[in-house]
């Protein structure tokens, strides 16, 4: 067996970080857009009356 080089050790960690970073960034952007729509009053008609339910809806939508 050959010894793993530093590049072979670092690349999977780097790739995983990039993938999770892209997923996190897309969730944050989606959540920010949803928050802006709530602030603008666009989604207020669709929002349930309780704030906890609204937060759950925003979390569900941000994962899409």
Backbone as a ProteinNet text record, in pm:
[ID]
protein_1_A
[PRIMARY]
XXXXXXXXXXXXXXXXXXXXXXXXXXXXXXXXXXXXXXXXXXXXXXXXXXXXXXXXXXXXXXXX
[TERTIARY]
83.3	0	87.4	42.1	118.2	68	158.1	123.9	45.3	-60.7	-143.4	-67	-73.6	-8.1	-99.3	-42.6	-121.4	-238.1	-215.3	-321.5	-437.8	-407.3	-512.8	-589.9	-528.8	-598.5	-683.4	-634.5	-699.6	-815.2	-802.9	-905.2	-1045.1	-1064.4	-1201.1	-1259	-1174.9	-1221.1	-1258.3	-1176.1	-1203	-1330.4	-1347.1	-1466.4	-1592.2	-1585.5	-1699.8	-1732.6	-1631.5	-1653.7	-1718.1	-1673.6	-1731.6	-1877.3	-1907.5	-2045.1	-2136.4	-2095.5	-2178.8	-2186.5	-2080.1	-2082.8	-2182.2	-2186.5	-2282	-2424.8	-2447.9	-2581.9	-2623.2	-2533.2	-2563.8	-2590.5	-2509.6	-2527.2	-2661	-2698.3	-2826.6	-2943.3	-2930.3	-3036.2	-3047.6	-2934.3	-2937.5	-2998	-2962.9	-3018	-3168.1	-3212.4	-3355.4	-3429.6	-3375	-3437.6	-3443.9	-3339.5	-3338.3	-3444.4	-3460	-3563	-3701.9	-3723.2	-3853	-3876.8	-3773.6	-3786.7	-3821.7	-3757.3	-3788.5	-3932.8	-3980.8	-4119.4	-4216.6	-4183.4	-4267.3	-4265.5	-4147.6	-4137	-4212.1	-4212.2	-4281.6	-4432.5	-4477.6	-4620.2	-4674.9	-4588.4	-4634.7	-4685.6	-4614	-4651	-4735.7	-4770.1	-4846.9	-4984.9	-5042.4	-5174.3	-5166.9	-5053.8	-5038.2	-4984.8	-4935.1	-4870.3	-4973.9	-4948.3	-5037.1	-5027.9	-5127.2	-5127	-5018.2	-4969.8	-4870.2	-4729.1	-4643.3	-4506.4	-4425.9	-4451.7	-4378	-4405.5	-4531.1	-4566.1	-4502.2	-4497.9	-4434.4	-4286.5	-4219.7	-4077.2	-4057.6	-4145.8	-4135.9	-4155	-4250.9	-4270.3	-4144.8	-4085.4	-3965	-3850.4	-3837.7	-3732.6	-3756.1	-3881.5	-3913.1	-3885.2	-3925.2	-3904	-3756.5	-3680	-3538.6	-3459.4	-3510.6	-3439	-3461.6	-3562.5	-3586.1	-3481
-118.3	0	124.1	220.5	345.1	439.6	523.1	619.5	734.6	778.2	886.9	1018.5	1093.3	1223.9	1326.4	1441.5	1548.5	1589.4	1590.2	1629.1	1529.4	1401.9	1301	1310.5	1364.5	1382	1508	1613.1	1743.7	1756.7	1700.2	1720.5	1675.2	1557.7	1521.4	1615.9	1662.1	1756.5	1889.2	1934.4	2058.7	2048.2	1936.5	1915	1913.5	1846.1	1841.4	1980.7	2057.2	2194.1	2281.2	2265.9	2344.4	2306.1	2176	2130.1	2183.1	2166.9	2216.1	2368.5	2434.3	2580	2628.4	2561.7	2598.5	2573.8	2460.6	2430.7	2535.5	2569.2	2668.8	2805.4	2843.8	2972.9	2980.3	2872.1	2872.8	2877.7	2810.6	2817	2957.5	3022.7	3158	3256.5	3243.8	3332.5	3312.2	3185.7	3157.1	3210.3	3188.2	3239.9	3391.4	3457.4	3603.4	3655.4	3588.4	3628.6	3611.8	3499.8	3477.3	3583.5	3617.2	3720.2	3855.1	3887.8	4013.2	4014.9	3900.9	3893.8	3911	3857.1	3878.6	4025.4	4086.9	4228.2	4317.9	4281.6	4361.8	4340.5	4240.6	4215.3	4122.8	4069.2	3981.5	3849.8	3794.8	3664.5	3674	3794.4	3808.1	3745.2	3747.7	3686.7	3535.3	3477.5	3332.7	3286.3	3380.4	3343	3304.3	3198.8	3162.9	3267.5	3274.6	3380.8	3367.6	3248	3230.3	3243.4	3311.8	3335.7	3206.7	3114.3	2987.9	2907.9	2907.5	2837.2	2905.8	3038.6	3113	3078.5	3070.8	3035.8	2894.6	2802.2	2665.3	2663.3	2741.1	2749.7	2804.3	2907.4	2965.6	2865	2786.9	2685.3	2578	2536.1	2434.1	2486	2609.9	2665.7	2690.9	2725.2	2753.7	2628.1	2510.6	2388.1	2347.5	2405.5	2373.7	2438.7
0	0	0	-74.2	-78.5	29.7	71.6	175.3	112.4	179.3	126.8	135.3	29	28.1	94.5	121.1	182.8	94	-36.9	-129.5	-123.7	-111.4	-103.9	27.3	129.4	257.4	258.6	196.6	205.6	106.8	-12.8	-115.5	-74.4	-13.6	27.6	133.1	224.2	325.8	260.7	167.8	97.1	14.2	-55.1	-136.7	-50	63.8	155.3	207	240.7	287	181	56.5	-53	-75.1	-74	-95.5	15	140.7	250.4	249.9	208.6	198.8	94.9	-19.9	-124.9	-77.7	-10.7	40.9	144.1	235.7	337.9	275.8	179	113.5	40.8	-28.2	-99	-1	114.1	215.6	273.5	297.4	351.5	252.2	125.3	23	10	8.8	-1.4	120.6	238.3	359.9	361.4	309.8	304.2	208.3	93.9	-2.4	58.2	128	192.7	299.8	376	478.8	416.1	303	234.4	185.4	135.5	89.8	206.3	322.6	440.6	481.2	478.4	516.4	419.2	291.5	191	196	269	280.4	174.3	90.6	-16.9	39.7	135.7	190.4	316.9	358.7	482.6	471.3	352.2	333.8	349	311.9	318.9	453.7	533.6	659.5	764.2	836.7	947.4	1058.9	1146.5	1247.4	1354.1	1380.9	1486.8	1431.6	1505	1458	1453.6	1546	1544.6	1418.3	1375.4	1252.2	1132.1	1135	1026.3	1017.1	1130.5	1130.9	1077.2	1115.2	1062.3	911.3	860.8	715.7	648	705.4	646	646.1	752.9	757.2	651.7	637.7	536.7	396.8	368.9	236	208	310.5	287.3	253.9	292.6	258.4	113.8	50.1	-90.9	-176.1
[MASK]
++++++++++++++++++++++++++++++++++++++++++++++++++++++++++++++++

